[in-house]
Coordinates of N, CA and C in Angstrom, one line a residue:
Chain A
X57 N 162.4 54.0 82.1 CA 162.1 54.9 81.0 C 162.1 56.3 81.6
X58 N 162.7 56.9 81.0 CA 163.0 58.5 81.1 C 161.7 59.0 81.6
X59 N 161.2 60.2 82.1 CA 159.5 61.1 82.1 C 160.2 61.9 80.7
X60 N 160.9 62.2 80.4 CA 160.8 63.1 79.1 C 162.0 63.1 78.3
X61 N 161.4 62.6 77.2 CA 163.2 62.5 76.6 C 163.0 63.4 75.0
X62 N 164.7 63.5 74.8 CA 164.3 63.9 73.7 C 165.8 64.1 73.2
X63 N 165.9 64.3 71.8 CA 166.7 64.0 70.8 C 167.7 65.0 71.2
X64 N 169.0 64.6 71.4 CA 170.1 65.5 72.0 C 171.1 66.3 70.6
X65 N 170.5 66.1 69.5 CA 171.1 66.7 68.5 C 172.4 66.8 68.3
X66 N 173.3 68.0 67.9 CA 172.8 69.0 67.5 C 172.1 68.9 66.3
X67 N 171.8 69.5 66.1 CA 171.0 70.4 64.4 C 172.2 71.5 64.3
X68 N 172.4 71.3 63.7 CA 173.2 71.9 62.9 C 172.7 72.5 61.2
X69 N 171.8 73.8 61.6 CA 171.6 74.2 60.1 C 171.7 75.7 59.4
X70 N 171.5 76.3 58.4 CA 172.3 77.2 57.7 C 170.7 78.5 58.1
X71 N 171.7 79.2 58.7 CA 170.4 80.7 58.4 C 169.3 80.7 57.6
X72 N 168.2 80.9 58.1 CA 167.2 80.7 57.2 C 166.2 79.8 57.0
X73 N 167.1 78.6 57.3 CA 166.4 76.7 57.5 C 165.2 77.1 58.4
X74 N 164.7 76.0 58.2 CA 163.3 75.4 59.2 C 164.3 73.9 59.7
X75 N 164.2 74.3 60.9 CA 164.9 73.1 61.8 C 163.2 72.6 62.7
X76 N 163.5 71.3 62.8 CA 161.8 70.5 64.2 C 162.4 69.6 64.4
X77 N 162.0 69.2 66.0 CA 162.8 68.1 66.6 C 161.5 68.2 67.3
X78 N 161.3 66.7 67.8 CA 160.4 66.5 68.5 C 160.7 66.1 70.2
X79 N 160.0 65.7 71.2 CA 160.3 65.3 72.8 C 158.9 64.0 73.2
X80 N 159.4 63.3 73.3 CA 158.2 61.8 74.3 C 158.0 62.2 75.6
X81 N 156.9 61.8 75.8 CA 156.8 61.7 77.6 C 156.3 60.7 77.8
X82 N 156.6 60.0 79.0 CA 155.9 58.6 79.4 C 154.4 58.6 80.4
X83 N 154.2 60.0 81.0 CA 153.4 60.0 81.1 C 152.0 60.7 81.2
X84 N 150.8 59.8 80.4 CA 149.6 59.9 79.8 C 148.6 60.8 80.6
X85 N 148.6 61.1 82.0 CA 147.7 62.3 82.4 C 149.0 63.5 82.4
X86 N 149.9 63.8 81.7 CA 150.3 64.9 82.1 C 149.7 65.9 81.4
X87 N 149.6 67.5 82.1 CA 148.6 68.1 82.1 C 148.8 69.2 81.1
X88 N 150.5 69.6 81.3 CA 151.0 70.9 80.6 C 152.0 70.8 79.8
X89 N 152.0 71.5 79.1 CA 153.4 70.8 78.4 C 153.9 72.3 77.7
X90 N 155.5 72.7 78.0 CA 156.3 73.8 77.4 C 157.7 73.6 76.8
X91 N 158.7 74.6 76.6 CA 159.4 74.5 75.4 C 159.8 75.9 76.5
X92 N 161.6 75.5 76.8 CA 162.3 76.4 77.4 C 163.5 76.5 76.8
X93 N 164.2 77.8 76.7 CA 165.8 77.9 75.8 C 166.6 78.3 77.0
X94 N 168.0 77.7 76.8 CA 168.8 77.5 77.6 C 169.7 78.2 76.8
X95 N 170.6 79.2 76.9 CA 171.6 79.5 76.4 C 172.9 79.0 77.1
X96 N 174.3 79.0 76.3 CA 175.3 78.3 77.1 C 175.4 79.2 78.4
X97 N 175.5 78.0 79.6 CA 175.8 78.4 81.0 C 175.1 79.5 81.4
X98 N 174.0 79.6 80.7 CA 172.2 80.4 81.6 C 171.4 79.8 82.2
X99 N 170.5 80.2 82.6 CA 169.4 79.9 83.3 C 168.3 79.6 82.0
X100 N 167.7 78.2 82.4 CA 166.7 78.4 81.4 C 165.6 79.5 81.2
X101 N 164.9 79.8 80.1 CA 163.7 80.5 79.9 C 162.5 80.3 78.7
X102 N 161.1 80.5 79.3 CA 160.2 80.2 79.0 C 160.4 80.8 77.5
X103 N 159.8 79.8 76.7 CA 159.9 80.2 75.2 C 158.5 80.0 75.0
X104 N 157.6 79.2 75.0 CA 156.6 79.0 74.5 C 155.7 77.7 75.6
X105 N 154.3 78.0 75.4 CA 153.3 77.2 76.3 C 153.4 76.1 74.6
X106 N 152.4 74.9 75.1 CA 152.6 73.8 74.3 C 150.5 73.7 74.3
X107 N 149.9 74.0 73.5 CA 148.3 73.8 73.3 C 148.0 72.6 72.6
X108 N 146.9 72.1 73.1 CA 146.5 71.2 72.5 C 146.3 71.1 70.8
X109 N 145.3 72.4 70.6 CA 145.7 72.8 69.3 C 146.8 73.1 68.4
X110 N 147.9 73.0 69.4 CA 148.9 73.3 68.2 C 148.8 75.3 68.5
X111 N 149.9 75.7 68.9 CA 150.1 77.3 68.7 C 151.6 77.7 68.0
X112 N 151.4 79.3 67.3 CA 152.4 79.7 66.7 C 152.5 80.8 67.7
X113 N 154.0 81.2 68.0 CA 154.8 82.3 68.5 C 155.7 82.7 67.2
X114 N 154.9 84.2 66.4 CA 156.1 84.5 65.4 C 156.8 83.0 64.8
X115 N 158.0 82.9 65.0 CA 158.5 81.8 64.1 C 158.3 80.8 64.9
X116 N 157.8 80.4 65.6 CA 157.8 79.1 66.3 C 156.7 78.5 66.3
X117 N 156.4 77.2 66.2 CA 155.8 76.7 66.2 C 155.4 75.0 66.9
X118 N 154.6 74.9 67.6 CA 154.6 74.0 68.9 C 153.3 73.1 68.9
X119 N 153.7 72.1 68.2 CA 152.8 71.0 68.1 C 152.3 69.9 69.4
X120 N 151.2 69.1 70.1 CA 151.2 68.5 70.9 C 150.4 67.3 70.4
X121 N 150.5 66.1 70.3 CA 150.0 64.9 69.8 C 149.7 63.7 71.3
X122 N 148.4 63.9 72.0 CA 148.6 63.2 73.3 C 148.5 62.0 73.0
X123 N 147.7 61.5 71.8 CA 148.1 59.5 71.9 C 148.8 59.4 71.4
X124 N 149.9 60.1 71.0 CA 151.3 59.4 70.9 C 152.4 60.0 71.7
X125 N 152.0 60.9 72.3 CA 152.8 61.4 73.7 C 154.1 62.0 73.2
X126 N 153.7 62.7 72.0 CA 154.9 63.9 71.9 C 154.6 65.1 71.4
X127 N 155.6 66.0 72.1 CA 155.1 67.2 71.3 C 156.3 67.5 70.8
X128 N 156.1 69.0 69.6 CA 157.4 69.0 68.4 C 157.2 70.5 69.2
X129 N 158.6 70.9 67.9 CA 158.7 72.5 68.2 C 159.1 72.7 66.6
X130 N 158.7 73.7 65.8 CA 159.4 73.8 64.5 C 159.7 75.2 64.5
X131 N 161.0 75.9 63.9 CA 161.7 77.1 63.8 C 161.6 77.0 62.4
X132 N 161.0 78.0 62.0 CA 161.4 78.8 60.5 C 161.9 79.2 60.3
X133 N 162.9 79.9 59.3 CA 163.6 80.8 58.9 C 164.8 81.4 59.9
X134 N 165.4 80.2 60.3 CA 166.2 80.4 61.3 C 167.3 81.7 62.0
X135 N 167.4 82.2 62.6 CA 168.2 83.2 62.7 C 169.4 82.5 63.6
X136 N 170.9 83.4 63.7 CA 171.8 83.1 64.1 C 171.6 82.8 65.9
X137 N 170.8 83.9 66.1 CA 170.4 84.1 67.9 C 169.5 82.6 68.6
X138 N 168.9 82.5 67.4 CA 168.5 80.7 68.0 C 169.1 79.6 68.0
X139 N 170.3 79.6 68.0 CA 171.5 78.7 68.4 C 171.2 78.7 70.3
X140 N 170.5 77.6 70.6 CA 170.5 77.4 72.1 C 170.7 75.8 72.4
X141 N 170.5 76.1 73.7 CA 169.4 74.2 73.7 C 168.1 74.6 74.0
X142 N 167.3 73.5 73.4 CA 166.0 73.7 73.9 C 165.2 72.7 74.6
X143 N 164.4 73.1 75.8 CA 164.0 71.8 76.6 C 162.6 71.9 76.6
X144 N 162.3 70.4 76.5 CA 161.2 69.9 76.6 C 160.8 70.4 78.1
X145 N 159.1 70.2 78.0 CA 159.2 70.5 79.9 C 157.8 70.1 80.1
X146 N 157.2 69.0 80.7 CA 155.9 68.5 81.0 C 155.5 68.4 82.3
X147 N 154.4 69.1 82.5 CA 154.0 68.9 84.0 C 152.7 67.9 84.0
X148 N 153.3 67.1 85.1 CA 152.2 66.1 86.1 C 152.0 66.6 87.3
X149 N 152.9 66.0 88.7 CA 152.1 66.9 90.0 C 154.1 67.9 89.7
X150 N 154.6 67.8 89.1 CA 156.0 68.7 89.1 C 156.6 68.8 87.9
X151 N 157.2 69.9 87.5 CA 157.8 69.9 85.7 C 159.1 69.4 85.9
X152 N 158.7 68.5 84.7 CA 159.5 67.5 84.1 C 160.7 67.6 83.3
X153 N 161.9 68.0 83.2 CA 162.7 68.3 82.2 C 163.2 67.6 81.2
X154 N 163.3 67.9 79.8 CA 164.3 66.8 79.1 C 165.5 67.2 79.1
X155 N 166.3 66.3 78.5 CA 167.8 67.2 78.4 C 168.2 68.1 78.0
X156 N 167.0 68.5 76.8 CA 167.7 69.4 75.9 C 168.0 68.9 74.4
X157 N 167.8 69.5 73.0 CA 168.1 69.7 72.2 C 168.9 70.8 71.8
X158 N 170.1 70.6 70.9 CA 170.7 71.9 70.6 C 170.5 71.8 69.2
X159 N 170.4 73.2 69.0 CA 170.3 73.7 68.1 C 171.4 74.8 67.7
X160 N 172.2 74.7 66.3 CA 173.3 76.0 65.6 C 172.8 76.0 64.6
X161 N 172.8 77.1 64.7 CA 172.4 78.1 63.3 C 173.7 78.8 62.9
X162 N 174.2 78.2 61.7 CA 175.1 79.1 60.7 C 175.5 79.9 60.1
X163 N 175.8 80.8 60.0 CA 175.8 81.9 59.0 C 175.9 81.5 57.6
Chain B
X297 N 161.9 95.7 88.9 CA 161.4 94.5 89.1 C 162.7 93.4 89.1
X298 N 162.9 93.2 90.8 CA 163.9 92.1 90.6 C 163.2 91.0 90.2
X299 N 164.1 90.2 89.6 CA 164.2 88.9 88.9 C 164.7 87.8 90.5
X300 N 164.9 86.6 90.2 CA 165.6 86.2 91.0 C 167.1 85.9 91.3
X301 N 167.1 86.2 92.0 CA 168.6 85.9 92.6 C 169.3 84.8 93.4
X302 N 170.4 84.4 93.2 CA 170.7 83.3 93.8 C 172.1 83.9 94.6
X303 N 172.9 82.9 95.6 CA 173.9 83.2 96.0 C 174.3 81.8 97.0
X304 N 175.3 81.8 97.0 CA 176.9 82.4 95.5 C 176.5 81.9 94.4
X305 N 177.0 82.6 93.6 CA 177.5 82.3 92.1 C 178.0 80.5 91.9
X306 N 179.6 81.2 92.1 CA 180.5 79.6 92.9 C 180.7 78.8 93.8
X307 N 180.2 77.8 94.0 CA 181.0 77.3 95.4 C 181.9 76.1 95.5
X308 N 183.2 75.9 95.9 CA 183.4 74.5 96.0 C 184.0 74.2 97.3
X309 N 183.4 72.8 97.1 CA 183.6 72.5 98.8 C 184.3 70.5 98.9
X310 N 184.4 70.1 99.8 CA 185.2 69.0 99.9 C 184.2 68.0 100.1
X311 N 184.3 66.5 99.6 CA 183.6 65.4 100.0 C 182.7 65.3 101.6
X312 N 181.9 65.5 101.9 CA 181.5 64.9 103.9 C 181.3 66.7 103.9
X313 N 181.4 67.7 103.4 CA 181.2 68.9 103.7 C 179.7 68.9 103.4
X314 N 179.1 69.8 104.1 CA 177.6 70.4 104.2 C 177.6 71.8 103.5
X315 N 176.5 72.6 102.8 CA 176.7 73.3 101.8 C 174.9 74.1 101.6
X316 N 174.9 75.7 101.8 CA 173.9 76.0 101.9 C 173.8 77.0 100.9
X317 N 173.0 76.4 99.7 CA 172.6 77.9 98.6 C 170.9 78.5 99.4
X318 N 171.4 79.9 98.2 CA 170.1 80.8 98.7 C 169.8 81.4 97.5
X319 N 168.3 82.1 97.6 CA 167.5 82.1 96.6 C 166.1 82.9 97.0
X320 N 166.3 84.6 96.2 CA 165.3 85.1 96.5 C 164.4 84.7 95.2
X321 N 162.9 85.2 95.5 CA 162.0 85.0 94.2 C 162.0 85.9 93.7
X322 N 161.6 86.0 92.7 CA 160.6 87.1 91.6 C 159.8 87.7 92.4
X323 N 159.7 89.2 92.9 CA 159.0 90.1 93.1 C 157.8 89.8 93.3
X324 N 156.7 89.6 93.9 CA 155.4 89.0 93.7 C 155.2 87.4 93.7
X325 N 156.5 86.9 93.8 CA 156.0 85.4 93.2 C 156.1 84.6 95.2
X326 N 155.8 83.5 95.1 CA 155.5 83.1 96.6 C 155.9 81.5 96.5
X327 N 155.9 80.8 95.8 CA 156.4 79.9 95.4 C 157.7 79.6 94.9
X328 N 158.8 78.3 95.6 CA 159.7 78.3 95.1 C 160.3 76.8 95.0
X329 N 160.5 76.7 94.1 CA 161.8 75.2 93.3 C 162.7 75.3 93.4
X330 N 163.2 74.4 93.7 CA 165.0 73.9 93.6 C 165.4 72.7 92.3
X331 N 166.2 72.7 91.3 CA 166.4 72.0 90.6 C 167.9 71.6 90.3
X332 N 168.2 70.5 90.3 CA 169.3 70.2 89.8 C 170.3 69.6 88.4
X333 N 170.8 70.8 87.9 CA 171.5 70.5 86.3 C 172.5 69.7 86.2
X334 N 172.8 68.8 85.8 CA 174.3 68.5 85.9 C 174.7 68.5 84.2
X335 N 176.0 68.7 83.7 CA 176.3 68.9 82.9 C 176.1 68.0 81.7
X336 N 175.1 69.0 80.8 CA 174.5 67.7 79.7 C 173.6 67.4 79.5
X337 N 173.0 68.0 80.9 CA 171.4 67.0 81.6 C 170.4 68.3 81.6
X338 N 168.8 68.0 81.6 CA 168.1 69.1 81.9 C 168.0 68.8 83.7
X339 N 167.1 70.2 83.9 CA 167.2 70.4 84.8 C 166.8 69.3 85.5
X340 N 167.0 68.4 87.2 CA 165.8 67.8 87.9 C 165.6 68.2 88.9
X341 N 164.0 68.0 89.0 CA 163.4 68.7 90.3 C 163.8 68.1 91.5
X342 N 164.1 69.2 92.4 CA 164.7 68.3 93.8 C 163.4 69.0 94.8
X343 N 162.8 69.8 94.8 CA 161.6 69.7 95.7 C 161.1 71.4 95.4
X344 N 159.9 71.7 95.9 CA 159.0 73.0 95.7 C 158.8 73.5 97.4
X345 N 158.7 74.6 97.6 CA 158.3 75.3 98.2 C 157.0 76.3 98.7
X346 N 156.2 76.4 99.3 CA 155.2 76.9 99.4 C 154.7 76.9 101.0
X347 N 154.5 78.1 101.4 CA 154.1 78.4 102.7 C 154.9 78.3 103.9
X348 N 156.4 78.1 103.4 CA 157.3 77.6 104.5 C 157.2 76.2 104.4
X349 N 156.1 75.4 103.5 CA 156.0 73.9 103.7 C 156.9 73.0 102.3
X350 N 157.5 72.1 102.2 CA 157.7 71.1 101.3 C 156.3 71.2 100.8
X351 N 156.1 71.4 99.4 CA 155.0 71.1 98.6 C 154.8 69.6 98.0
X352 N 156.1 69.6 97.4 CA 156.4 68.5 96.5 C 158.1 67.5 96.4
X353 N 158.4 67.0 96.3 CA 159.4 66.5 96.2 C 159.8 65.6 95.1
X354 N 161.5 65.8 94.4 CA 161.3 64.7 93.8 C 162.5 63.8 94.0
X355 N 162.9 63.0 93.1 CA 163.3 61.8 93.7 C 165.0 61.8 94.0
X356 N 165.1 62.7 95.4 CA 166.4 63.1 95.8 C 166.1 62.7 97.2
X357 N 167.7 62.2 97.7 CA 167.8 61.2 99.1 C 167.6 62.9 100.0
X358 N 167.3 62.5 101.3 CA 167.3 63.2 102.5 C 168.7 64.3 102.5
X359 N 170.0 63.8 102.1 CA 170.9 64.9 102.6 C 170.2 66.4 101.7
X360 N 169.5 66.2 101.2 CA 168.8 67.7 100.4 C 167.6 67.9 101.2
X361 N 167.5 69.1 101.7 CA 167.0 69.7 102.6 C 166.7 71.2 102.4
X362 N 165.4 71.6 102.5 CA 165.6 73.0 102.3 C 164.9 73.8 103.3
X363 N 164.3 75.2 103.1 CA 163.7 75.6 104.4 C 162.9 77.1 103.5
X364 N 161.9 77.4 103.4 CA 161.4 78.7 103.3 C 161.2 79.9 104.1
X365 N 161.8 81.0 103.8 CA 161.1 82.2 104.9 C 159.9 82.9 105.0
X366 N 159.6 83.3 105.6 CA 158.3 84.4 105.4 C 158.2 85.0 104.4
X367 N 159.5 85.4 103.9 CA 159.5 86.4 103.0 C 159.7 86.1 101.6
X368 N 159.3 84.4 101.8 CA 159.3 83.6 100.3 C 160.8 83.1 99.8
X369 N 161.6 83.6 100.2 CA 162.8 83.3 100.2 C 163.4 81.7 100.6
X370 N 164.5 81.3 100.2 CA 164.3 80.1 100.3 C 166.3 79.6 100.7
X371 N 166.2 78.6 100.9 CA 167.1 78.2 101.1 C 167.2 76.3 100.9
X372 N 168.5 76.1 100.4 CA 168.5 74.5 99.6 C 170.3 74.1 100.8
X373 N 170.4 73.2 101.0 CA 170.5 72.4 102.0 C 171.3 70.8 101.8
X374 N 172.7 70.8 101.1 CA 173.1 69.2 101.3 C 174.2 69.0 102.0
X375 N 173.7 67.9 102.7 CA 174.8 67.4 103.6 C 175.3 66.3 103.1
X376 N 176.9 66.2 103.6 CA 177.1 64.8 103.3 C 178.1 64.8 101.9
X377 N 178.8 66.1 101.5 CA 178.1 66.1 100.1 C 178.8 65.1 99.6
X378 N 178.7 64.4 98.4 CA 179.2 63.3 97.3 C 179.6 64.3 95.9
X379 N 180.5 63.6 95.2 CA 181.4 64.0 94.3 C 180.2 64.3 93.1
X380 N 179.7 63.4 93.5 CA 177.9 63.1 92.1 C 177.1 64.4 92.5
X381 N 177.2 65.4 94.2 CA 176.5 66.7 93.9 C 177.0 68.2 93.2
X382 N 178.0 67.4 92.2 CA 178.5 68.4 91.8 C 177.7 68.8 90.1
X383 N 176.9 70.2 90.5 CA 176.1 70.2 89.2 C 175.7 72.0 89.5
X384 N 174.9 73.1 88.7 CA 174.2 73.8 88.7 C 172.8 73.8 89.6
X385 N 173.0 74.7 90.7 CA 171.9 74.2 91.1 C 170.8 75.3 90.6
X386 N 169.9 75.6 90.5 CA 169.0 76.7 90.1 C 167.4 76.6 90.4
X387 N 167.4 77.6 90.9 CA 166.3 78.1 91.9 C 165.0 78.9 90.9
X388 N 163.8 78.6 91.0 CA 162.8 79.3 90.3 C 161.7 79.5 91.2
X389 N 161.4 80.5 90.8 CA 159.9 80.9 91.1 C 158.5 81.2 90.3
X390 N 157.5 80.9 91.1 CA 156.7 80.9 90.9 C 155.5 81.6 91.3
X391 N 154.3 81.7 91.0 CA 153.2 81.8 91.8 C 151.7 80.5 92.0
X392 N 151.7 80.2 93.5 CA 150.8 79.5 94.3 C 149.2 79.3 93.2
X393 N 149.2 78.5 93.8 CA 148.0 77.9 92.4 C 147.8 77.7 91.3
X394 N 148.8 77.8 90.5 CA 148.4 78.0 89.2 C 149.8 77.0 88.3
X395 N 150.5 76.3 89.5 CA 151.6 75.7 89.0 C 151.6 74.6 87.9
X396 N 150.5 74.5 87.3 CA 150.3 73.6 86.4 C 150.6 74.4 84.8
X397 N 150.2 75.7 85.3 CA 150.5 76.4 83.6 C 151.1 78.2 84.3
X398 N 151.7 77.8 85.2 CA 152.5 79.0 85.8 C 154.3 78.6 85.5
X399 N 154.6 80.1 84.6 CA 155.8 79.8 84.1 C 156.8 80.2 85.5
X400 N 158.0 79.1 85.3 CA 159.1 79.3 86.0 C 159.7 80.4 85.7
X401 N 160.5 81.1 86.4 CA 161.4 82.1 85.9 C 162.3 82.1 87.5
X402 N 163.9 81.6 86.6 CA 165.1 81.1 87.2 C 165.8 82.1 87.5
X403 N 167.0 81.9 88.5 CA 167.5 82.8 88.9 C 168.8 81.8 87.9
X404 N 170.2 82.9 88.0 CA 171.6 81.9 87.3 C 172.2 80.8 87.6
X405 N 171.4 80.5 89.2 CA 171.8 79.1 89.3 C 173.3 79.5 90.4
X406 N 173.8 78.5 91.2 CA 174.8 78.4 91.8 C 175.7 77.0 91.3
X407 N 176.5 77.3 90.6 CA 177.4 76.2 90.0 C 178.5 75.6 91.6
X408 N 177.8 74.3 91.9 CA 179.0 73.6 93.1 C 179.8 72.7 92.5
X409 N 180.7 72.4 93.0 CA 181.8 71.8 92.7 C 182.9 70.9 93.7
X410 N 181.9 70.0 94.0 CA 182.4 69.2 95.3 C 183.9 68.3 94.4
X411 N 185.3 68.5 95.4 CA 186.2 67.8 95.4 C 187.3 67.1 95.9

């Protein structure tokens, strides 16, 4: 089983949408958990920390659920510029990557 | 405020060839990772850096190899290469202690291309 998996999409949705995809981890002490955007053929970058409580960044919003060992990401009101992939990323003793979801936004 | 940097950009090199990227940090940062992308895939960790020492390692054979400088600077290291080390390699930094909720911040990566 994968350390972090998650739904390879795309999402494919129209300007304005609320797009959420969620990510699993398999494992149960990990400590940290974040949400990085990858644009085509970049370097990833930090988008958001992942709290136990649940935090908002402006439109984002980043859920964490530990007994069931996933956390979501939800985008409101989508804009064209958040067309990326976005990776899951969990730390145990080293961060974890997932593949990646992509996400397009429409005009 | 440099960001990190990597070098080369490109490289391609032939099967059994040996192959050395480099990778300065983020300005202040003292810690460094090597990760491996291959196309499709997120990133995987191929080992961490700190104090000149291997910190951490993950689950990559011996021909990967790396070495830290004094000056935090770092260098990644395969021999041997296989057609399978052909991926993005990308280098991040960090800061010491705090790597549990200390954000990465990548340099563009060196795209290889063993053939």
């Amino acid at each position: 089983r994968k350390e972090v998996e998650q739904d390879p999409g795309p999402f494919n949705v129209p300007e304005g949408a609320t797009v959420a995809f969620n990510c699993t981890y398999s494992n149960s002490a990990s400590q940290s958990f974040f949400w990085y955007r990858q644009d085509c053929r970049k370097e990833p970058k930090l988008l958001m920390s992942v709290y136990s409580s649940g935090n908002e960044d402006g439109r984002f919003t980043a859920q964490l659920n530990r007994a069931s060992q996933y956390i979501s990401l939800l985008i409101r009101d989508s804009k064209l510029s958040d067309s990326a992939t976005y990776l899951c990323v969990v730390y145990d003793y080293k961060l974890s990557f997932g593949a990646g979801t992509t996400v397009t936004v429409r005009a | 405020d440099a960001g990190v940097t990597q070098s080369p950009t490109h490289l391609i090199k032939t099967r059994g060839q040996q192959v050395t990227l480099r990778c300065s940090p983020k300005s202040g940062h003292d810690t460094v990772s090597w990760y491996q992308q291959a196309l499709g895939q997120g990133p995987q960790f191929i080992f961490q850096y700190y104090e000149e020492e291997e910190r951490q390692r993950g689950n990559f054979p011996d021909r990967f190899s790396g070495h830290q400088f004094p000056n935090y600077s770092s260098e990644l290291n395969v021999n041997a290469l296989l057609l399978g080390d052909s991926a993005l390699y990308l280098c991040a930094s960090s800061l010491a202690g705090s790597s549990y909720n200390s954000p990465l911040h990548f340099g563009n990566g060196t795209r290889l291309t063993v053939t």
